[in-house]
CSV table of C-alpha atoms (C1' of nucleotides) in Angstrom, one decimal:
chain,number,residue,atom,x,y,z
W,15,UNK,CA,98.5,89.9,89.6
W,16,UNK,CA,101.5,87.8,89.9
W,17,UNK,CA,103.1,87.4,93.3
W,18,UNK,CA,106.5,86.1,92.1
W,19,UNK,CA,108.2,89.1,93.7
W,20,UNK,CA,107.1,87.9,97.1
W,21,UNK,CA,109.8,85.3,97.2
W,22,UNK,CA,112.5,87.5,96.0
W,23,UNK,CA,115.6,87.5,98.2
W,24,UNK,CA,118.5,89.8,98.6
W,25,UNK,CA,121.7,89.5,100.5
W,26,UNK,CA,122.2,92.1,103.1
W,27,UNK,CA,124.6,94.9,102.3
W,28,UNK,CA,127.9,95.0,104.0
W,29,UNK,CA,128.9,97.7,106.4
W,30,UNK,CA,129.1,101.1,104.9
W,31,UNK,CA,127.2,100.0,101.8
W,32,UNK,CA,123.8,100.8,103.3
W,33,UNK,CA,123.4,103.6,100.7
W,34,UNK,CA,123.1,101.0,98.0
W,35,UNK,CA,119.7,100.2,99.2
W,36,UNK,CA,118.5,103.8,98.6
W,37,UNK,CA,119.3,103.4,94.9
W,38,UNK,CA,117.6,100.1,94.8
W,39,UNK,CA,114.5,101.5,96.3
W,40,UNK,CA,114.3,104.3,93.8
W,41,UNK,CA,114.9,101.9,90.9
W,42,UNK,CA,112.2,99.6,92.2
W,43,UNK,CA,109.7,102.5,92.5
W,44,UNK,CA,110.6,103.6,89.0
W,45,UNK,CA,110.0,100.0,87.7
W,46,UNK,CA,106.8,99.7,89.6
W,47,UNK,CA,105.6,103.0,88.1
W,48,UNK,CA,106.4,102.3,84.5
W,49,UNK,CA,105.2,98.7,84.6
W,50,UNK,CA,101.9,99.1,86.4
W,51,UNK,CA,101.2,102.5,84.9
W,52,UNK,CA,99.9,104.0,88.1
W,53,UNK,CA,101.4,106.3,90.6
W,54,UNK,CA,99.3,104.5,93.2
W,55,UNK,CA,101.4,101.4,92.7
W,56,UNK,CA,104.2,103.2,94.4
W,57,UNK,CA,103.5,102.1,97.9
W,58,UNK,CA,105.9,101.6,100.7
W,59,UNK,CA,105.1,97.9,101.1
W,60,UNK,CA,105.0,97.4,97.3
W,61,UNK,CA,108.4,99.0,96.8
W,62,UNK,CA,109.9,96.9,99.7
W,63,UNK,CA,108.4,93.8,98.1
W,64,UNK,CA,109.9,94.7,94.7
W,65,UNK,CA,113.4,95.3,96.3
W,66,UNK,CA,113.2,92.2,98.3
W,67,UNK,CA,113.3,93.8,101.8
W,68,UNK,CA,110.8,94.2,104.6
W,69,UNK,CA,108.7,97.3,104.8
W,70,UNK,CA,110.4,98.9,107.9
W,71,UNK,CA,113.7,98.9,106.1
W,72,UNK,CA,112.6,101.7,103.9
W,73,UNK,CA,112.4,104.1,106.8
W,74,UNK,CA,116.2,104.0,107.0
W,75,UNK,CA,116.4,105.8,103.7
W,76,UNK,CA,113.1,107.7,103.2
W,77,UNK,CA,110.7,109.4,105.6
W,78,UNK,CA,107.7,108.4,103.6
W,79,UNK,CA,106.5,107.3,100.2
W,80,UNK,CA,106.3,110.9,98.9
W,81,UNK,CA,110.0,111.2,99.4
W,82,UNK,CA,110.5,108.1,97.2
W,83,UNK,CA,108.3,109.5,94.5
W,84,UNK,CA,110.3,112.8,94.6
W,85,UNK,CA,113.5,110.8,94.2
W,86,UNK,CA,112.0,109.1,91.2
W,87,UNK,CA,111.0,112.4,89.7
W,88,UNK,CA,114.4,113.9,90.4
W,89,UNK,CA,116.1,111.1,88.6
W,90,UNK,CA,113.7,111.4,85.7
W,91,UNK,CA,114.5,115.1,85.3
W,92,UNK,CA,118.1,114.3,85.3
W,93,UNK,CA,117.6,111.7,82.6
W,94,UNK,CA,115.5,114.1,80.5
W,95,UNK,CA,118.3,116.7,80.7
W,96,UNK,CA,120.9,114.2,79.7
W,97,UNK,CA,118.7,113.1,76.8
W,98,UNK,CA,118.4,116.7,75.5
W,99,UNK,CA,122.1,117.3,76.0
W,100,UNK,CA,122.9,114.1,74.1
W,101,UNK,CA,120.6,115.1,71.3
W,102,UNK,CA,122.5,118.4,71.0
W,103,UNK,CA,125.9,116.7,71.1
W,104,UNK,CA,124.8,114.3,68.4
W,105,UNK,CA,124.1,117.2,66.1
W,106,UNK,CA,127.6,118.6,66.5
W,107,UNK,CA,128.5,122.2,65.8
W,108,UNK,CA,128.1,122.0,62.0
W,109,UNK,CA,124.3,121.6,62.2
W,110,UNK,CA,122.0,124.5,61.6
W,111,UNK,CA,120.3,126.2,64.5
W,112,UNK,CA,117.0,124.8,63.1
W,113,UNK,CA,118.3,121.2,63.1
W,114,UNK,CA,119.6,121.6,66.6
W,115,UNK,CA,116.2,122.9,67.8
W,116,UNK,CA,114.4,120.1,66.1
W,117,UNK,CA,116.7,117.6,67.7
W,118,UNK,CA,116.1,118.9,71.2
W,119,UNK,CA,112.3,118.9,70.7
W,120,UNK,CA,112.4,115.4,69.3
W,121,UNK,CA,114.4,114.2,72.2
W,122,UNK,CA,111.9,115.7,74.6
W,123,UNK,CA,109.0,114.1,72.9
W,124,UNK,CA,110.8,110.8,72.6
W,125,UNK,CA,111.5,110.8,76.4
W,126,UNK,CA,107.9,111.4,77.1
W,127,UNK,CA,106.8,108.7,74.7
W,128,UNK,CA,109.3,106.1,76.0
W,129,UNK,CA,108.5,106.8,79.7
W,130,UNK,CA,105.0,108.0,79.7
W,131,UNK,CA,104.2,107.1,83.3
W,132,UNK,CA,107.3,108.8,84.6
W,133,UNK,CA,106.7,111.8,82.4
W,134,UNK,CA,103.2,112.1,83.7
W,135,UNK,CA,104.4,112.0,87.3
W,136,UNK,CA,107.1,114.6,86.6
W,137,UNK,CA,104.4,117.1,85.7
W,138,UNK,CA,101.9,116.3,88.3
W,139,UNK,CA,101.5,118.9,91.0
W,140,UNK,CA,103.6,117.7,93.9
W,141,UNK,CA,103.0,118.5,97.5
W,142,UNK,CA,106.6,118.5,98.5
W,143,UNK,CA,109.9,119.4,96.9
W,144,UNK,CA,110.9,122.2,94.5
W,145,UNK,CA,108.5,122.8,91.7
W,146,UNK,CA,109.4,121.5,88.3
W,147,UNK,CA,110.7,123.8,85.7
W,148,UNK,CA,110.5,126.7,88.1
W,149,UNK,CA,113.0,129.0,86.5
W,150,UNK,CA,113.7,129.9,82.9
W,151,UNK,CA,117.4,130.6,83.5
W,152,UNK,CA,119.6,127.6,84.3
W,153,UNK,CA,118.8,126.9,87.9
W,154,UNK,CA,120.5,123.6,88.8
W,155,UNK,CA,118.7,123.4,92.1
W,156,UNK,CA,115.3,123.5,90.5
W,157,UNK,CA,113.8,120.4,88.8
W,158,UNK,CA,113.9,120.7,85.0
W,159,UNK,CA,115.6,124.1,85.1
W,160,UNK,CA,118.6,122.9,83.2
W,161,UNK,CA,116.4,121.1,80.7
W,162,UNK,CA,114.5,124.3,80.1
W,163,UNK,CA,117.8,126.1,79.8
W,164,UNK,CA,118.8,123.8,77.0
W,165,UNK,CA,115.6,124.5,75.2
W,166,UNK,CA,116.1,128.3,75.6
W,167,UNK,CA,119.6,128.0,74.2
W,168,UNK,CA,118.4,125.9,71.2
W,169,UNK,CA,115.6,128.4,70.5
W,170,UNK,CA,117.9,131.4,70.9
W,171,UNK,CA,120.5,129.6,68.7
W,172,UNK,CA,121.3,132.3,66.2
W,173,UNK,CA,119.5,135.1,68.0
W,174,UNK,CA,121.4,138.3,68.9
W,175,UNK,CA,122.1,138.8,72.6
W,176,UNK,CA,119.5,141.5,72.8
W,177,UNK,CA,116.9,138.9,72.0
W,178,UNK,CA,117.2,136.8,75.1
W,179,UNK,CA,113.8,137.6,76.4
W,180,UNK,CA,112.5,136.7,73.0
W,181,UNK,CA,114.2,133.3,73.3
W,182,UNK,CA,112.7,132.7,76.7
W,183,UNK,CA,109.2,133.5,75.4
W,184,UNK,CA,109.6,131.3,72.4
W,185,UNK,CA,111.0,128.5,74.5
W,186,UNK,CA,108.0,128.8,76.9
W,187,UNK,CA,105.3,128.6,74.2
W,188,UNK,CA,107.2,125.7,72.6
W,189,UNK,CA,107.5,123.9,75.9
W,190,UNK,CA,103.8,124.4,76.5
W,191,UNK,CA,102.9,123.0,73.1
W,192,UNK,CA,105.2,120.0,73.2
W,193,UNK,CA,104.1,119.1,76.7
W,194,UNK,CA,100.5,119.3,75.6
W,195,UNK,CA,101.2,117.1,72.6
W,196,UNK,CA,103.1,114.5,74.7
W,197,UNK,CA,100.3,114.5,77.4
W,198,UNK,CA,97.5,114.1,74.9
W,199,UNK,CA,99.3,111.5,72.9
W,200,UNK,CA,99.4,109.4,76.0
W,201,UNK,CA,95.9,110.3,77.4
W,202,UNK,CA,93.9,110.2,74.1
W,203,UNK,CA,95.6,107.6,71.9
W,204,UNK,CA,92.3,107.1,70.0
W,205,UNK,CA,92.4,110.6,68.6
W,206,UNK,CA,93.2,110.6,64.9
W,207,UNK,CA,96.7,112.1,65.3
W,208,UNK,CA,98.8,113.0,62.3
W,209,UNK,CA,102.3,111.6,62.1
W,210,UNK,CA,104.1,112.5,65.3
W,211,UNK,CA,107.0,114.2,63.5
W,212,UNK,CA,104.7,116.1,61.3
W,213,UNK,CA,102.8,117.7,64.2
W,214,UNK,CA,106.0,118.4,66.1
W,215,UNK,CA,107.5,120.1,63.0
W,216,UNK,CA,104.4,122.1,62.6
W,217,UNK,CA,104.6,123.3,66.2
W,218,UNK,CA,108.2,124.3,65.9
W,219,UNK,CA,107.8,126.1,62.6
W,220,UNK,CA,104.8,128.1,63.8
W,221,UNK,CA,105.9,128.8,67.3
W,222,UNK,CA,109.5,129.8,66.7
W,223,UNK,CA,109.6,132.6,64.2
W,224,UNK,CA,112.4,132.3,61.7
W,225,UNK,CA,115.3,134.6,62.4
W,226,UNK,CA,116.7,135.3,59.0
Z,20,UNK,CA,90.5,116.1,108.4
Z,21,UNK,CA,87.1,117.2,109.5
Z,22,UNK,CA,84.5,114.5,110.1
Z,23,UNK,CA,81.4,116.7,109.9
Z,24,UNK,CA,80.1,114.8,107.0
Z,25,UNK,CA,79.9,111.7,109.0
Z,26,UNK,CA,76.8,113.0,110.8
Z,27,UNK,CA,75.1,114.1,107.6
Z,28,UNK,CA,71.6,112.8,107.2
Z,29,UNK,CA,69.3,112.5,104.2
Z,30,UNK,CA,65.8,111.4,103.9
Z,31,UNK,CA,65.1,108.4,101.8
Z,32,UNK,CA,63.8,109.1,98.3
Z,33,UNK,CA,60.3,108.2,97.6
Z,34,UNK,CA,59.3,105.4,95.3
Z,35,UNK,CA,60.3,106.1,91.7
Z,36,UNK,CA,62.7,108.8,92.8
Z,37,UNK,CA,65.7,106.4,93.3
Z,38,UNK,CA,67.4,108.0,90.3
Z,39,UNK,CA,67.9,111.2,92.2
Z,40,UNK,CA,70.5,109.5,94.3
Z,41,UNK,CA,72.6,108.8,91.1
Z,42,UNK,CA,72.9,112.5,90.5
Z,43,UNK,CA,73.7,113.1,94.2
Z,44,UNK,CA,76.5,110.6,94.0
Z,45,UNK,CA,78.1,112.2,90.9
Z,46,UNK,CA,77.8,115.6,92.5
Z,47,UNK,CA,79.4,114.4,95.7
Z,48,UNK,CA,82.2,112.8,93.8
Z,49,UNK,CA,82.8,116.0,91.9
Z,50,UNK,CA,82.8,118.0,95.1
Z,51,UNK,CA,85.2,115.5,96.7
Z,52,UNK,CA,87.5,115.8,93.7
Z,53,UNK,CA,87.6,119.6,93.4
Z,54,UNK,CA,87.9,120.1,97.2
Z,55,UNK,CA,90.5,117.5,98.1
Z,56,UNK,CA,92.4,118.0,94.8
Z,57,UNK,CA,93.0,114.3,94.4
Z,58,UNK,CA,91.4,111.6,92.3
Z,59,UNK,CA,92.2,109.2,95.1
Z,60,UNK,CA,89.7,111.0,97.3
Z,61,UNK,CA,86.9,109.6,95.1
Z,62,UNK,CA,86.3,106.4,97.0
Z,63,UNK,CA,83.2,104.4,97.3
Z,64,UNK,CA,82.9,104.9,101.0
Z,65,UNK,CA,84.0,108.5,100.8
Z,66,UNK,CA,81.4,109.4,98.3
Z,67,UNK,CA,78.7,107.6,100.3
Z,68,UNK,CA,79.8,109.5,103.4
Z,69,UNK,CA,79.6,112.8,101.4
Z,70,UNK,CA,76.1,112.0,100.1
Z,71,UNK,CA,74.9,110.8,103.5
Z,72,UNK,CA,74.1,107.2,102.6
Z,73,UNK,CA,75.7,103.9,103.5
Z,74,UNK,CA,78.3,102.4,101.3
Z,75,UNK,CA,76.3,99.5,99.9
Z,76,UNK,CA,73.7,101.9,98.6
Z,77,UNK,CA,76.0,103.0,95.9
Z,78,UNK,CA,75.9,99.6,94.2
Z,79,UNK,CA,72.3,100.3,93.2
Z,80,UNK,CA,73.5,103.0,90.8
Z,81,UNK,CA,77.1,102.2,90.0
Z,82,UNK,CA,79.0,99.0,89.5
Z,83,UNK,CA,82.2,100.4,90.9
Z,84,UNK,CA,84.1,103.5,91.7
Z,85,UNK,CA,85.5,103.8,88.1
Z,86,UNK,CA,81.9,104.1,86.8
Z,87,UNK,CA,81.4,107.1,89.2
Z,88,UNK,CA,84.6,108.8,88.0
Z,89,UNK,CA,83.5,108.2,84.4
Z,90,UNK,CA,80.2,109.9,85.2
Z,91,UNK,CA,82.1,112.8,86.7
Z,92,UNK,CA,84.2,113.1,83.6
Z,93,UNK,CA,81.2,112.8,81.3
Z,94,UNK,CA,79.5,115.7,83.1
Z,95,UNK,CA,82.7,117.7,83.0
Z,96,UNK,CA,82.9,117.3,79.2
Z,97,UNK,CA,79.3,118.4,78.8
Z,98,UNK,CA,80.0,121.4,81.0
Z,99,UNK,CA,83.1,122.3,78.9
Z,100,UNK,CA,81.1,122.1,75.7
Z,101,UNK,CA,78.4,124.3,77.1
Z,102,UNK,CA,81.0,126.8,78.2
Z,103,UNK,CA,82.5,127.0,74.8
Z,104,UNK,CA,79.1,127.3,73.1
Z,105,UNK,CA,78.1,130.0,75.5
Z,106,UNK,CA,81.3,131.9,74.7
Z,107,UNK,CA,80.5,131.8,71.0
Z,108,UNK,CA,76.9,132.9,71.7
Z,109,UNK,CA,78.1,135.8,73.7
Z,110,UNK,CA,80.2,137.0,70.8
Z,111,UNK,CA,77.2,137.0,68.5
Z,112,UNK,CA,77.3,137.1,64.7
Z,113,UNK,CA,78.8,140.5,64.3
Z,114,UNK,CA,82.1,139.6,65.8
Z,115,UNK,CA,85.1,138.9,63.7
Z,116,UNK,CA,86.3,135.3,63.2
Z,117,UNK,CA,89.4,136.2,65.2
Z,118,UNK,CA,87.3,137.4,68.1
Z,119,UNK,CA,85.2,134.3,68.1
Z,120,UNK,CA,88.3,132.1,68.1
Z,121,UNK,CA,89.8,134.0,70.9
Z,122,UNK,CA,86.6,133.7,72.9
Z,123,UNK,CA,86.5,129.9,72.5
Z,124,UNK,CA,90.1,129.5,73.5
Z,125,UNK,CA,89.7,131.8,76.5
Z,126,UNK,CA,86.6,129.8,77.6
Z,127,UNK,CA,88.6,126.6,77.3
Z,128,UNK,CA,91.4,128.0,79.4
Z,129,UNK,CA,89.0,129.5,81.9
Z,130,UNK,CA,87.3,126.1,82.4
Z,131,UNK,CA,90.6,124.4,83.0
Z,132,UNK,CA,91.7,127.1,85.5
Z,133,UNK,CA,88.4,127.1,87.4
Z,134,UNK,CA,88.1,123.4,87.7
Z,135,UNK,CA,91.7,122.3,87.6
Z,136,UNK,CA,91.1,118.9,89.3
Z,137,UNK,CA,88.3,118.0,87.1
Z,138,UNK,CA,90.2,119.1,84.0
Z,139,UNK,CA,93.1,116.9,85.0
Z,140,UNK,CA,91.0,113.9,85.4
Z,141,UNK,CA,89.2,114.5,82.1
Z,142,UNK,CA,92.6,114.1,80.4
Z,143,UNK,CA,93.9,111.2,82.4
Z,144,UNK,CA,94.1,107.9,80.6
Z,145,UNK,CA,91.0,106.1,81.6
Z,146,UNK,CA,90.7,102.3,81.7
Z,147,UNK,CA,87.0,102.3,80.8
Z,148,UNK,CA,84.7,104.3,78.7
Z,149,UNK,CA,85.2,106.1,75.4
Z,150,UNK,CA,88.4,108.0,75.0
Z,151,UNK,CA,88.2,111.7,75.3
Z,152,UNK,CA,88.3,113.9,72.2
Z,153,UNK,CA,88.4,110.8,70.1
Z,154,UNK,CA,87.2,112.2,66.8
Z,155,UNK,CA,87.8,115.5,65.1
Z,156,UNK,CA,84.3,115.6,63.5
Z,157,UNK,CA,81.4,116.2,65.8
Z,158,UNK,CA,80.8,112.8,67.4
Z,159,UNK,CA,78.3,113.2,70.1
Z,160,UNK,CA,78.9,109.7,71.5
Z,161,UNK,CA,82.6,110.5,72.1
Z,162,UNK,CA,83.7,112.5,75.1
Z,163,UNK,CA,84.8,115.9,74.0
Z,164,UNK,CA,84.1,115.4,70.4
Z,165,UNK,CA,81.6,118.2,70.3
Z,166,UNK,CA,83.9,120.5,72.1
Z,167,UNK,CA,86.6,119.8,69.6
Z,168,UNK,CA,84.1,120.4,66.8
Z,169,UNK,CA,83.4,123.9,68.2
Z,170,UNK,CA,87.1,124.6,68.1
Z,171,UNK,CA,87.4,123.3,64.5
Z,172,UNK,CA,84.5,125.6,63.5
Z,173,UNK,CA,86.0,128.6,65.3
Z,174,UNK,CA,89.4,128.0,63.7
Z,175,UNK,CA,87.8,127.4,60.3
Z,176,UNK,CA,85.7,130.5,60.7
Z,177,UNK,CA,86.3,132.3,57.5
Z,178,UNK,CA,88.1,129.5,55.7
Z,179,UNK,CA,86.8,128.3,52.3
Z,180,UNK,CA,85.2,124.9,52.3
Z,181,UNK,CA,88.2,123.3,50.6
Z,182,UNK,CA,90.3,124.2,53.7
Z,183,UNK,CA,88.5,121.9,56.1
Z,184,UNK,CA,91.4,119.6,56.6
Z,185,UNK,CA,93.4,122.7,57.3
Z,186,UNK,CA,91.0,123.7,60.0
Z,187,UNK,CA,91.2,120.3,61.7
Z,188,UNK,CA,95.0,120.5,61.7
Z,189,UNK,CA,95.0,124.0,63.0
Z,190,UNK,CA,92.5,123.1,65.7
Z,191,UNK,CA,94.6,120.1,66.7
Z,192,UNK,CA,97.8,122.1,67.2
Z,193,UNK,CA,95.9,124.8,69.0
Z,194,UNK,CA,94.2,122.3,71.3
Z,195,UNK,CA,97.5,120.6,72.0
Z,196,UNK,CA,99.1,124.0,72.9
Z,197,UNK,CA,96.2,125.2,75.1
Z,198,UNK,CA,96.0,121.9,76.8
Z,199,UNK,CA,99.7,122.0,77.5
Z,200,UNK,CA,99.4,125.6,78.8
Z,201,UNK,CA,96.5,124.7,81.1
Z,202,UNK,CA,98.2,121.6,82.4
Z,203,UNK,CA,101.5,123.4,83.2
Z,204,UNK,CA,99.8,126.4,84.8
Z,205,UNK,CA,98.3,124.0,87.2
Z,206,UNK,CA,101.3,121.7,87.7
Z,207,UNK,CA,104.1,124.3,87.8
Z,208,UNK,CA,102.6,127.5,89.3
Z,209,UNK,CA,106.1,128.6,90.4
Z,210,UNK,CA,107.3,129.0,86.8
Z,211,UNK,CA,107.6,132.7,85.8
Z,212,UNK,CA,104.6,132.7,83.5
Z,213,UNK,CA,103.7,135.7,81.5
Z,214,UNK,CA,100.2,137.1,81.7
Z,215,UNK,CA,97.8,134.3,80.9
Z,216,UNK,CA,96.0,136.2,78.2
Z,217,UNK,CA,99.3,137.3,76.6
Z,218,UNK,CA,100.6,133.7,76.3
Z,219,UNK,CA,97.2,132.5,75.0
Z,220,UNK,CA,97.1,135.3,72.4
Z,221,UNK,CA,100.6,134.4,71.3
Z,222,UNK,CA,99.6,130.8,70.9
Z,223,UNK,CA,96.6,131.6,68.8
Z,224,UNK,CA,98.4,134.1,66.6
Z,225,UNK,CA,101.3,131.8,65.9
Z,226,UNK,CA,99.4,128.6,65.6
Z,227,UNK,CA,96.4,129.7,63.5
Z,228,UNK,CA,97.8,131.4,60.3
Z,229,UNK,CA,95.8,134.4,59.3
Z,230,UNK,CA,93.4,133.9,56.4
Z,231,UNK,CA,93.3,137.3,54.8
T,28,DT,C1',36.8,102.4,101.7
T,29,DG,C1',39.8,99.1,103.9
T,30,DT,C1',43.6,95.9,103.9
T,31,DA,C1',47.1,92.5,102.4
T,32,DC,C1',51.1,92.5,99.9
T,33,DA,C1',54.8,93.4,96.6
T,34,DT,C1',58.4,96.4,95.8
T,35,DC,C1',61.4,100.1,96.3
T,36,DA,C1',65.2,102.5,98.5
T,37,DG,C1',67.9,101.9,101.0
T,38,DT,C1',70.4,100.0,106.2
T,39,DG,C1',73.7,97.6,109.4
T,40,DA,C1',76.9,94.3,110.5
T,41,DA,C1',80.5,91.7,109.0
T,42,DC,C1',84.5,89.9,106.2
T,43,DG,C1',89.2,90.0,104.4
T,44,DC,C1',92.8,92.9,102.4
T,45,DG,C1',96.8,95.9,101.9
T,46,DC,C1',98.4,99.7,103.8
T,47,DG,C1',101.6,102.8,106.9
T,48,DT,C1',103.9,102.7,111.1
T,49,DT,C1',105.9,101.1,115.8
T,50,DC,C1',108.7,98.2,118.4
T,51,DA,C1',111.9,95.1,120.1
T,52,DC,C1',115.1,92.1,118.0
T,53,DT,C1',119.1,89.7,115.4
T,54,DG,C1',123.0,88.5,113.1
T,55,DA,C1',126.9,89.7,110.4
T,56,DT,C1',130.8,93.0,110.2
T,57,DG,C1',134.2,95.7,111.4
T,58,DT,C1',137.3,97.8,115.4
T,59,DA,C1',139.7,98.6,119.8
T,60,DC,C1',142.6,96.6,122.9
U,1,DT,C1',147.0,87.0,116.9
U,2,DG,C1',142.9,86.6,119.5
U,3,DT,C1',138.6,88.3,121.5
U,4,DA,C1',135.1,91.4,123.4
U,5,DC,C1',132.1,94.7,121.8
U,6,DA,C1',129.8,98.5,119.3
U,7,DT,C1',127.4,99.4,115.2
U,8,DC,C1',125.4,98.6,111.0
U,9,DA,C1',121.7,96.9,108.1
U,10,DG,C1',118.3,95.2,108.3
U,11,DT,C1',114.0,91.5,110.3
U,12,DG,C1',109.5,89.8,112.2
U,13,DA,C1',105.5,90.5,114.6
U,14,DA,C1',102.0,93.4,115.6
U,15,DC,C1',98.7,97.4,115.6
U,16,DG,C1',94.9,100.1,113.8
U,17,DC,C1',92.8,102.1,109.6
U,18,DG,C1',90.0,102.7,105.6
U,19,DC,C1',88.8,100.3,101.9
U,20,DG,C1',85.6,97.3,98.6
U,21,DT,C1',82.2,93.9,98.8
U,22,DT,C1',78.6,90.4,100.7
U,23,DC,C1',74.5,89.4,102.9
U,24,DA,C1',70.3,89.3,105.3
U,25,DC,C1',67.3,92.8,106.7
U,26,DT,C1',63.8,96.9,107.3
U,27,DG,C1',60.6,100.2,106.9
U,28,DA,C1',58.0,103.3,104.1
U,29,DT,C1',55.2,103.5,99.8
U,30,DG,C1',52.3,102.4,96.4
U,31,DT,C1',48.9,98.9,94.3
U,32,DA,C1',45.5,95.0,93.7
U,33,DC,C1',41.5,93.3,95.2
DNA sequence: TGTACATCAGTGAACGCGCGTTCACTGATGTAC
DNA sequence: TGTACATCAGTGAACGCGCGTTCACTGATGTAC
């Protein structure tokens, strides 16, 4: 373990800029999580060290370490949502509903593979804060609700309005499967996995019945 | 936090019965995990307290706390395998291949729901030990290999021998989906889940193409 | 049958460490007059 | 334009805690003679 960060310095924020530190703390916690690969590494003193401040300074912005983790998770869900939205935007309006659905699913899997530690923490059971993915309809106040909404939309793409419940069900089973895939890819890398895209396509094809 | 366990006593094992303590340590660690709901609760001193011995006594049986966790995980995989095998036995030979497959999947999900903390730790990324579910073919030396083998058999039930690769693929996507379902049920209880059996049946029906 | 002794299955005290949390404080920065 | 002062954004020292790990030890149990 390298102690380089111990000597890190930082100039004090000016008056009225105290809120900057809050962002730095969350960023440091995120960095600590992704780099060490363990949620346990997110410790009040560890985060303070990473930011370059003393431990008590954290209390000005967070009540405890759980609040920091929840902020990390909140940011991660926002980032996931943006990633899914961007994937849809990249497809444009000319793409088929199938292509758009694949793009969303791929973006979801990519996010999980690129930030495996954050993804894992996002779907841990949390003691505090709103539960992730708590509502199928877009519920901006609930973590992951909007991301799930994008998935529902993509699944329901060309579905008739009467089939909305159908889209929610399809999105749920698809979410479950992709989440399982992402989790196991991370947890059991030694398993003889097929090509990632192949398995993802198989899941989509089988779980989302063609509407033709 | 109750400290009742601090006063727990235990009579020393007789000569040659030192190995009994090993089992007690693993059992205590399992208990600690399921009751507190956190892997962090499995601590060398905590386990010793739970067993009723002093901390240094653990070193006679395990090198470190990771080794204890690996033993807990090993036992859990054995238990999972037995649960799946029992489910198949209960079905008998007269049942249809579909019924047998459903029984295995249901047993898997039941295990995860009844021991959520253990299940979670089974599929964490572990630093040491063999990786879980590392081989599709029955590989007794690999954690979960036999359990996966049972799933492959159940999926391949009435398949012709030429379709073995098919069965492995089907079992993989099914495992991925059921694992995702089990994980999310635990992590996001607030999500408006459909009836557990309904979603499980949907997954099986869609992911394992009928062989008729 | 008795007894010395090796060994087994642990104990008890001690250590250094990083942690969360508290408390009084400090020094730069703006603001009122 | 100058200056006293409140406030902001933190600091530095200290505390008690549970942890992993070490070390010398102890007392019951079996065994050799």
